[in-house]
Amino acid sequence: MKVLARMAPPLPTPGFPAKGPHHDLLTSHRLTNPTQPGSVSGRSGPGGGGEMTTNLQRTVVEVGGLHWATSKAVVENVLRQRPGVMAVEANAVAQTATVSFDPAVTSVGQISGWVRDCGYHCRGVSVPDHVCYPMDDTTGTAGMKHATTAKHGGGHQAAGHVHPGTAQPETSHPMHPHAVPEDHAGMHAGHAPEPAKPHAGHHPPPSHEGHVQHGGAGRTPQDMMGHGGHHAGMSMDDMVKDMRNRFLVAAVLSIGVTLWSPMGRDMFGFTVPAPFGLRDDVIALILSLPVIFYSAWIFFDGAYRALKARTLDMMVLVAIAVGTGWLYSVWITLTGGGEVFYEAATVLASFVLLGHWFEMRARGGANEAIRTLLELAPPVALVIRNGETVEVPTSEVQTGDLLLIRPGSKIPVDGHVEDGQSEVDESMVTGESLPVTKIVGSEVIGASINTTGTMRVRATKVGADTALAQIVALVQEAQNSKAPGQRLADRAAFWLVFVALIGGTVTFATWLALGAGVQAAMLFGITVVVITCPDALGLATPTAIMVGTGLGAKRGVLFKNATALEVSARIDTVVMDKTGTLTKGEPEVTDVVIEGIEEAELLALVAAVEQESEHPLAAAVVRHARENGAPALTASDFLNVPGHGAGAIVEGRRVLVGNRKLMADEGIDLGPLATVRDDLAATGRTAVLVAVEGKAAAVIAMADAARETAAPAVAALHEAGIEVVMLTGDNEATAKRIAGQLGIDTVIAEVLPGDKSANVAQLQQTGKKVAMVGDGVNDAPALAQADLGIAIGAGTDVAIETADLVLMRSDPLDVPIALRIGKGTLRKMRQNLGWAVGYNAIALPTAAGVFAFAGIVLSPEIAALSMSGSSFLVAVNALLLKRLRLPRPETPEATTTRTSQPLTPAGNR
């Protein structure tokens, strides 16, 4: 174990965001480097006139109908060209997009309208179920009406927010309601507890006039079509069912098309004549019409939208492959008949739909964690109004409402207990496995479960301000953000489509030049176009990121962006602040050494004196006495001696509790207890002396209480090959003692608060990838300096907003959990990218007929199956991340017996 003291000189401290007095569960992203991936610079977007702006806001909106991973480029390209939009990160897996924009130029309502202009569906801001009513499908950029019904099934619900205030300032995390600008009165005007007005983030219940019914009259053009907007308002499960139906139609009709084709006649020996005396190619044309204009229409519509947005995606490839074969066959049929391959076009469409159906099912599994979060909020709440209990939708609960929470029910919104007490299960929100005791004045979290007693809770945060909505927003933004590797993969996917189109054309021309017929050459060309799979590249990292962030969210580990997830995989050194991170930040009794008196009797006497004192050390002694069953006694004639201790009469005996100076002033001889006191103080404990009736009776040692999982956390980090460094302002003796107990490798002791970032920088200069774990204001510069800043959830706002990763449970064991999730996610990302690149490298020349001399030739149908299978395998491989083995306190890898607690001296009294 290495021990260092005062590493100097300090380096310049990087700036970190200022913060107001409000303390929410989680707060803002830091933007210390505007050029880093996922961040937003201060420049205006393409349509913004190039003016500088600092008041950027960020929101997560729904984008329904993103069938393909590469289709997100359509939304991104279109929105980036709109005035006021600074950055867009769409996610086909989550069906959402994170948009950063200038509220002075545009609004959430306009952004939603632009998404619909792309041909996709958007109901506005994505928030948990039962929190807000969704936007009406037919609304444009203003004057948005409420939907008549709110669908509470799976998938995201969207708030009916129309003001820019529904999004959050770029310099503040979307989960921080206090950072919302003043000009969004339309959203927050109702936060005052006035029953007649809606509160923040909510619209009034959908009962007033002006609602548009969900039906033919109120549907958008996209809703009326069997594509794009066809999936408007659908959950991922509904989209999967729709894709299944399209496949089944295509598969059934393709059987008939194939039977009345040359393949059916020659290969399968099918001899039944075509109905009504029609030619085989005519009946094949008729049977193919539903396949092309229903099942495969999503390909043509998607290709049109992609080309309109000046991008290339998977839809373009499939549309060209299917359309070319089918149109060629139609031309031959209409000009008198001949060699046609309707069966190639329809079977190709069927296989693509089959693969995409399986792929979407896998993508839905990747998004399971966020969907679980979205569905946690209860649909109704019991509100006490005018002395009566009324059941109202959760979306109508207002700030200041008094809620009745019965045993076994979910708490609908955040608040504090005004009456009653109970045990509350917060595991689904914070990851804390044990129920938390709630008494009058305790804070409660919406969506947590009341287990035992009945409580009355005053609502303090509702709608988009609740902890659940904030967590959802953070996880969604992390899932939508792009890791550095994904940005390269997205560019590669675009060019891969281009290469496929050029390659298909060159293949067609080459085979024609070599003397092959038009049909054979066309089949080779179509096969090249079809087998290319940019979707595998597009899905390679988003699916892994979705599963990784979801896995973390279930354990209370919240990554703020994909870059943090990727960086966490490369960490080799973890620096931990001691107080509040490795320790609880409160003293506890570690040793009681007695002289001539029974321990139970002594504890009862000392507790009687200390319960009259307000000193934190006194509270620790009283707590220890109660825990050890000491009888409760009453003290009289209590006298506090500032800086020295206290005394009182207990059971007729004079009891003194304090430091050596108090004992000397009272003329008390410490005897052998003097040596005991010195030995305990030398190890960093705070030693309190006790005298009874003028005689030294005991030494009680106290120290900062270590968290129960501190030692298991260090053990788990060591197992992962990560060095653990403890950073503390304590003296070297105290630091060495706690480091020895927990098995910490290196101690940097006697560090001034302002020098923490300098010490982190010096570790980085030796080539280490450093993660800093802290919770205090003085930790914020070090969190910003580190490669990965990890904030304890119970810490200060500044520490949380400066960090890249937040631990909701304030549990050190979540540090190795987070790093293991990062490593597992990066491993899956690399595996997926390797497969995607390798598949295309082999598939393209094979499809082009390069190996035809060896008898290796692929048909378009097999190519389609291979292409779809590639995407499916990438998604399934990412889902295997759910099987990642994470450290737990009860497992051998993370079990260390904590023998004692003394860490930091609390100072003599």
Short mmCIF file of N, CA and C in Angstrom, two decimals, residues 604-728:
data_model
loop_
_atom_site.label_atom_id
_atom_site.label_comp_id
_atom_site.label_asym_id
_atom_site.label_seq_id
_atom_site.Cartn_x
_atom_site.Cartn_y
_atom_site.Cartn_z
N ALA A 604 -25.39 3.12 30.01
CA ALA A 604 -26.63 3.76 30.46
C ALA A 604 -26.34 5.12 31.09
N LEU A 605 -25.28 5.19 31.91
CA LEU A 605 -24.91 6.45 32.55
C LEU A 605 -24.48 7.49 31.52
N VAL A 606 -23.62 7.07 30.59
CA VAL A 606 -23.11 8.01 29.59
C VAL A 606 -24.24 8.49 28.68
N ALA A 607 -25.13 7.57 28.28
CA ALA A 607 -26.23 7.95 27.40
C ALA A 607 -27.15 8.95 28.07
N ALA A 608 -27.35 8.81 29.38
CA ALA A 608 -28.21 9.75 30.10
C ALA A 608 -27.64 11.17 30.04
N VAL A 609 -26.32 11.28 30.12
CA VAL A 609 -25.69 12.59 30.02
C VAL A 609 -25.72 13.11 28.58
N GLU A 610 -25.35 12.24 27.63
CA GLU A 610 -25.19 12.68 26.24
C GLU A 610 -26.51 13.00 25.55
N GLN A 611 -27.60 12.41 26.03
CA GLN A 611 -28.87 12.71 25.38
C GLN A 611 -29.32 14.14 25.64
N GLU A 612 -28.68 14.80 26.61
CA GLU A 612 -28.97 16.21 26.88
C GLU A 612 -28.15 17.13 25.97
N SER A 613 -27.18 16.56 25.26
CA SER A 613 -26.28 17.36 24.42
C SER A 613 -26.70 17.27 22.97
N GLU A 614 -26.36 18.31 22.19
CA GLU A 614 -26.66 18.34 20.77
C GLU A 614 -25.44 18.03 19.92
N HIS A 615 -24.33 17.69 20.54
CA HIS A 615 -23.11 17.41 19.79
C HIS A 615 -23.26 16.11 19.00
N PRO A 616 -22.77 16.06 17.73
CA PRO A 616 -22.90 14.83 16.93
C PRO A 616 -22.23 13.62 17.58
N LEU A 617 -21.14 13.82 18.31
CA LEU A 617 -20.52 12.69 19.00
C LEU A 617 -21.42 12.17 20.10
N ALA A 618 -22.14 13.07 20.76
CA ALA A 618 -23.07 12.64 21.81
C ALA A 618 -24.18 11.79 21.22
N ALA A 619 -24.67 12.17 20.07
CA ALA A 619 -25.72 11.39 19.41
C ALA A 619 -25.23 9.99 19.07
N ALA A 620 -23.97 9.88 18.67
CA ALA A 620 -23.41 8.56 18.35
C ALA A 620 -23.35 7.68 19.58
N VAL A 621 -22.99 8.26 20.72
CA VAL A 621 -22.92 7.47 21.96
C VAL A 621 -24.32 7.01 22.38
N VAL A 622 -25.29 7.91 22.32
CA VAL A 622 -26.66 7.53 22.68
C VAL A 622 -27.17 6.42 21.77
N ARG A 623 -26.91 6.55 20.47
CA ARG A 623 -27.36 5.54 19.52
C ARG A 623 -26.72 4.17 19.83
N HIS A 624 -25.42 4.19 20.17
CA HIS A 624 -24.72 2.94 20.48
C HIS A 624 -25.30 2.30 21.74
N ALA A 625 -25.62 3.12 22.72
CA ALA A 625 -26.19 2.58 23.96
C ALA A 625 -27.55 1.94 23.72
N ARG A 626 -28.38 2.60 22.90
CA ARG A 626 -29.70 2.04 22.61
C ARG A 626 -29.57 0.73 21.84
N GLU A 627 -28.65 0.68 20.88
CA GLU A 627 -28.47 -0.52 20.07
C GLU A 627 -28.00 -1.70 20.92
N ASN A 628 -27.31 -1.41 22.02
CA ASN A 628 -26.79 -2.48 22.88
C ASN A 628 -27.69 -2.75 24.08
N GLY A 629 -28.89 -2.21 24.05
CA GLY A 629 -29.89 -2.53 25.07
C GLY A 629 -29.66 -1.89 26.41
N ALA A 630 -28.91 -0.81 26.48
CA ALA A 630 -28.69 -0.15 27.77
C ALA A 630 -29.99 0.47 28.27
N PRO A 631 -30.27 0.38 29.56
CA PRO A 631 -31.52 0.96 30.09
C PRO A 631 -31.49 2.49 29.99
N ALA A 632 -32.66 3.07 29.80
CA ALA A 632 -32.77 4.52 29.69
C ALA A 632 -32.85 5.14 31.08
N LEU A 633 -31.91 6.03 31.38
CA LEU A 633 -31.87 6.73 32.67
C LEU A 633 -32.08 8.22 32.45
N THR A 634 -32.37 8.92 33.52
CA THR A 634 -32.61 10.36 33.44
C THR A 634 -31.50 11.12 34.15
N ALA A 635 -31.02 12.18 33.51
CA ALA A 635 -29.96 13.00 34.09
C ALA A 635 -30.54 14.29 34.64
N SER A 636 -29.89 14.82 35.68
CA SER A 636 -30.26 16.12 36.25
C SER A 636 -29.00 16.96 36.45
N ASP A 637 -29.21 18.24 36.66
CA ASP A 637 -28.08 19.16 36.86
C ASP A 637 -27.07 19.07 35.71
N PHE A 638 -27.60 19.00 34.49
CA PHE A 638 -26.72 18.90 33.32
C PHE A 638 -25.92 20.19 33.14
N LEU A 639 -24.62 20.04 32.87
CA LEU A 639 -23.74 21.19 32.65
C LEU A 639 -22.89 20.93 31.42
N ASN A 640 -23.00 21.82 30.43
CA ASN A 640 -22.19 21.71 29.22
C ASN A 640 -20.96 22.59 29.36
N VAL A 641 -19.79 22.04 29.08
CA VAL A 641 -18.54 22.78 29.12
C VAL A 641 -18.05 22.90 27.69
N PRO A 642 -18.30 24.02 27.01
CA PRO A 642 -17.96 24.16 25.59
C PRO A 642 -16.50 23.82 25.31
N GLY A 643 -16.31 22.99 24.31
CA GLY A 643 -14.96 22.60 23.89
C GLY A 643 -14.33 21.53 24.75
N HIS A 644 -15.00 21.13 25.81
CA HIS A 644 -14.41 20.15 26.71
C HIS A 644 -15.28 18.93 26.92
N GLY A 645 -16.59 19.12 27.10
CA GLY A 645 -17.47 17.99 27.34
C GLY A 645 -18.68 18.41 28.14
N ALA A 646 -19.19 17.48 28.97
CA ALA A 646 -20.40 17.77 29.73
C ALA A 646 -20.43 16.89 30.97
N GLY A 647 -21.29 17.26 31.93
CA GLY A 647 -21.46 16.48 33.14
C GLY A 647 -22.89 16.57 33.63
N ALA A 648 -23.29 15.60 34.47
CA ALA A 648 -24.65 15.59 35.02
C ALA A 648 -24.72 14.61 36.17
N ILE A 649 -25.82 14.65 36.91
CA ILE A 649 -26.07 13.70 37.99
C ILE A 649 -27.04 12.65 37.45
N VAL A 650 -26.61 11.39 37.51
CA VAL A 650 -27.43 10.28 37.03
C VAL A 650 -27.52 9.23 38.13
N GLU A 651 -28.74 8.92 38.55
CA GLU A 651 -28.95 7.93 39.59
C GLU A 651 -28.13 8.26 40.84
N GLY A 652 -28.01 9.56 41.13
CA GLY A 652 -27.29 9.99 42.33
C GLY A 652 -25.78 10.02 42.17
N ARG A 653 -25.27 9.70 41.00
CA ARG A 653 -23.82 9.70 40.77
C ARG A 653 -23.45 10.78 39.77
N ARG A 654 -22.31 11.42 40.02
CA ARG A 654 -21.84 12.47 39.11
C ARG A 654 -21.06 11.84 37.97
N VAL A 655 -21.49 12.10 36.74
CA VAL A 655 -20.88 11.50 35.55
C VAL A 655 -20.32 12.60 34.67
N LEU A 656 -19.05 12.46 34.28
CA LEU A 656 -18.40 13.41 33.39
C LEU A 656 -18.06 12.70 32.09
N VAL A 657 -18.31 13.36 30.97
CA VAL A 657 -18.00 12.82 29.64
C VAL A 657 -17.32 13.92 28.85
N GLY A 658 -16.06 13.70 28.43
CA GLY A 658 -15.38 14.75 27.68
C GLY A 658 -13.95 14.39 27.35
N ASN A 659 -13.15 15.43 27.11
CA ASN A 659 -11.77 15.19 26.70
C ASN A 659 -10.82 15.26 27.89
N ARG A 660 -9.54 15.12 27.61
CA ARG A 660 -8.53 15.08 28.66
C ARG A 660 -8.50 16.38 29.45
N LYS A 661 -8.74 17.50 28.80
CA LYS A 661 -8.72 18.79 29.49
C LYS A 661 -9.81 18.85 30.56
N LEU A 662 -11.00 18.32 30.27
CA LEU A 662 -12.07 18.31 31.25
C LEU A 662 -11.68 17.47 32.45
N MET A 663 -11.07 16.31 32.19
CA MET A 663 -10.68 15.45 33.30
C MET A 663 -9.59 16.09 34.15
N ALA A 664 -8.67 16.78 33.50
CA ALA A 664 -7.60 17.45 34.25
C ALA A 664 -8.16 18.57 35.11
N ASP A 665 -9.11 19.33 34.54
CA ASP A 665 -9.72 20.43 35.31
C ASP A 665 -10.47 19.90 36.53
N GLU A 666 -11.02 18.68 36.43
CA GLU A 666 -11.76 18.09 37.53
C GLU A 666 -10.87 17.30 38.47
N GLY A 667 -9.56 17.24 38.15
CA GLY A 667 -8.62 16.55 39.01
C GLY A 667 -8.75 15.06 39.00
N ILE A 668 -9.13 14.50 37.89
CA ILE A 668 -9.35 13.06 37.78
C ILE A 668 -8.10 12.40 37.21
N ASP A 669 -7.60 11.38 37.90
CA ASP A 669 -6.44 10.63 37.45
C ASP A 669 -6.89 9.55 36.47
N LEU A 670 -6.35 9.58 35.25
CA LEU A 670 -6.77 8.63 34.22
C LEU A 670 -6.17 7.25 34.40
N GLY A 671 -5.02 7.16 35.01
CA GLY A 671 -4.38 5.88 35.22
C GLY A 671 -4.08 5.17 33.91
N PRO A 672 -4.31 3.85 33.85
CA PRO A 672 -4.01 3.10 32.61
C PRO A 672 -4.88 3.53 31.41
N LEU A 673 -6.00 4.18 31.68
CA LEU A 673 -6.84 4.60 30.58
C LEU A 673 -6.21 5.71 29.75
N ALA A 674 -5.22 6.40 30.33
CA ALA A 674 -4.52 7.45 29.58
C ALA A 674 -3.78 6.85 28.39
N THR A 675 -3.13 5.71 28.62
CA THR A 675 -2.41 5.05 27.53
C THR A 675 -3.38 4.53 26.47
N VAL A 676 -4.51 3.96 26.93
CA VAL A 676 -5.51 3.47 26.00
C VAL A 676 -6.03 4.62 25.14
N ARG A 677 -6.29 5.74 25.79
CA ARG A 677 -6.79 6.91 25.04
C ARG A 677 -5.79 7.35 23.99
N ASP A 678 -4.48 7.39 24.34
CA ASP A 678 -3.46 7.82 23.38
C ASP A 678 -3.35 6.85 22.21
N ASP A 679 -3.42 5.55 22.52
CA ASP A 679 -3.32 4.55 21.44
C ASP A 679 -4.49 4.68 20.46
N LEU A 680 -5.69 4.87 20.98
CA LEU A 680 -6.85 5.00 20.11
C LEU A 680 -6.78 6.28 19.28
N ALA A 681 -6.35 7.36 19.90
CA ALA A 681 -6.24 8.63 19.17
C ALA A 681 -5.19 8.54 18.08
N ALA A 682 -4.13 7.75 18.31
CA ALA A 682 -3.06 7.63 17.31
C ALA A 682 -3.54 6.93 16.05
N THR A 683 -4.60 6.14 16.17
CA THR A 683 -5.11 5.44 14.99
C THR A 683 -6.22 6.22 14.28
N GLY A 684 -6.43 7.47 14.67
CA GLY A 684 -7.40 8.31 13.98
C GLY A 684 -8.76 8.34 14.61
N ARG A 685 -8.95 7.63 15.72
CA ARG A 685 -10.24 7.67 16.39
C ARG A 685 -10.35 8.91 17.28
N THR A 686 -11.56 9.30 17.55
CA THR A 686 -11.82 10.35 18.52
C THR A 686 -12.09 9.67 19.85
N ALA A 687 -11.24 9.94 20.87
CA ALA A 687 -11.35 9.27 22.17
C ALA A 687 -12.05 10.18 23.17
N VAL A 688 -13.15 9.68 23.74
CA VAL A 688 -13.92 10.41 24.75
C VAL A 688 -13.73 9.69 26.09
N LEU A 689 -13.38 10.46 27.13
CA LEU A 689 -13.14 9.90 28.45
C LEU A 689 -14.39 10.01 29.30
N VAL A 690 -14.59 8.99 30.18
CA VAL A 690 -15.75 8.97 31.07
C VAL A 690 -15.27 8.80 32.52
N ALA A 691 -15.82 9.63 33.40
CA ALA A 691 -15.50 9.51 34.83
C ALA A 691 -16.81 9.42 35.61
N VAL A 692 -16.81 8.50 36.62
CA VAL A 692 -17.99 8.31 37.46
C VAL A 692 -17.57 8.49 38.91
N GLU A 693 -18.21 9.40 39.57
CA GLU A 693 -17.92 9.67 40.98
C GLU A 693 -16.43 9.95 41.20
N GLY A 694 -15.86 10.77 40.29
CA GLY A 694 -14.48 11.21 40.45
C GLY A 694 -13.43 10.21 40.04
N LYS A 695 -13.81 9.07 39.48
CA LYS A 695 -12.84 8.07 39.05
C LYS A 695 -12.98 7.80 37.56
N ALA A 696 -11.83 7.65 36.88
CA ALA A 696 -11.84 7.33 35.45
C ALA A 696 -12.51 5.97 35.27
N ALA A 697 -13.50 5.90 34.39
CA ALA A 697 -14.27 4.66 34.24
C ALA A 697 -14.17 4.04 32.85
N ALA A 698 -13.93 4.85 31.82
CA ALA A 698 -13.93 4.26 30.47
C ALA A 698 -13.35 5.24 29.46
N VAL A 699 -12.98 4.66 28.32
CA VAL A 699 -12.63 5.42 27.12
C VAL A 699 -13.55 4.93 26.01
N ILE A 700 -14.26 5.84 25.40
CA ILE A 700 -15.14 5.50 24.27
C ILE A 700 -14.54 6.10 23.01
N ALA A 701 -14.23 5.24 22.04
CA ALA A 701 -13.62 5.71 20.78
C ALA A 701 -14.67 5.76 19.69
N MET A 702 -14.62 6.80 18.89
CA MET A 702 -15.55 6.98 17.78
C MET A 702 -14.81 7.36 16.51
N ALA A 703 -15.43 7.04 15.41
CA ALA A 703 -14.86 7.39 14.10
C ALA A 703 -15.98 7.45 13.08
N ASP A 704 -15.66 8.02 11.94
CA ASP A 704 -16.64 8.08 10.86
C ASP A 704 -17.02 6.66 10.45
N ALA A 705 -18.31 6.45 10.23
CA ALA A 705 -18.80 5.11 9.93
C ALA A 705 -18.60 4.77 8.46
N ALA A 706 -17.92 3.66 8.22
CA ALA A 706 -17.74 3.21 6.84
C ALA A 706 -19.05 2.63 6.31
N ARG A 707 -19.29 2.81 5.03
CA ARG A 707 -20.45 2.18 4.41
C ARG A 707 -20.24 0.67 4.40
N GLU A 708 -21.33 -0.06 4.60
CA GLU A 708 -21.23 -1.51 4.72
C GLU A 708 -20.65 -2.16 3.47
N THR A 709 -20.84 -1.52 2.30
CA THR A 709 -20.38 -2.14 1.05
C THR A 709 -19.05 -1.57 0.55
N ALA A 710 -18.38 -0.78 1.40
CA ALA A 710 -17.11 -0.18 0.95
C ALA A 710 -16.06 -1.25 0.68
N ALA A 711 -15.89 -2.17 1.63
CA ALA A 711 -14.89 -3.23 1.44
C ALA A 711 -15.24 -4.15 0.28
N PRO A 712 -16.50 -4.61 0.17
CA PRO A 712 -16.84 -5.41 -1.00
C PRO A 712 -16.61 -4.66 -2.32
N ALA A 713 -16.83 -3.37 -2.32
CA ALA A 713 -16.61 -2.58 -3.54
C ALA A 713 -15.14 -2.59 -3.93
N VAL A 714 -14.27 -2.40 -2.97
CA VAL A 714 -12.82 -2.42 -3.25
C VAL A 714 -12.41 -3.81 -3.74
N ALA A 715 -12.94 -4.85 -3.10
CA ALA A 715 -12.60 -6.22 -3.51
C ALA A 715 -13.05 -6.48 -4.94
N ALA A 716 -14.24 -6.02 -5.31
CA ALA A 716 -14.74 -6.22 -6.67
C ALA A 716 -13.89 -5.46 -7.69
N LEU A 717 -13.44 -4.27 -7.34
CA LEU A 717 -12.58 -3.50 -8.24
C LEU A 717 -11.25 -4.20 -8.43
N HIS A 718 -10.70 -4.73 -7.35
CA HIS A 718 -9.44 -5.47 -7.48
C HIS A 718 -9.60 -6.69 -8.38
N GLU A 719 -10.71 -7.37 -8.24
CA GLU A 719 -10.95 -8.54 -9.09
C GLU A 719 -10.96 -8.16 -10.56
N ALA A 720 -11.42 -6.94 -10.84
CA ALA A 720 -11.46 -6.47 -12.23
C ALA A 720 -10.12 -5.90 -12.68
N GLY A 721 -9.11 -5.96 -11.81
CA GLY A 721 -7.78 -5.45 -12.17
C GLY A 721 -7.67 -3.94 -12.11
N ILE A 722 -8.49 -3.31 -11.29
CA ILE A 722 -8.51 -1.85 -11.20
C ILE A 722 -7.86 -1.41 -9.89
N GLU A 723 -6.95 -0.45 -9.98
CA GLU A 723 -6.30 0.09 -8.79
C GLU A 723 -7.25 1.05 -8.08
N VAL A 724 -7.25 1.01 -6.75
CA VAL A 724 -8.12 1.86 -5.96
C VAL A 724 -7.28 2.85 -5.17
N VAL A 725 -7.60 4.13 -5.33
CA VAL A 725 -6.90 5.21 -4.65
C VAL A 725 -7.89 5.94 -3.76
N MET A 726 -7.49 6.19 -2.51
CA MET A 726 -8.33 6.97 -1.61
C MET A 726 -7.74 8.37 -1.48
N LEU A 727 -8.60 9.36 -1.69
CA LEU A 727 -8.20 10.77 -1.63
C LEU A 727 -8.85 11.37 -0.39
N THR A 728 -8.02 11.89 0.53
CA THR A 728 -8.59 12.39 1.77
C THR A 728 -7.79 13.56 2.32
#
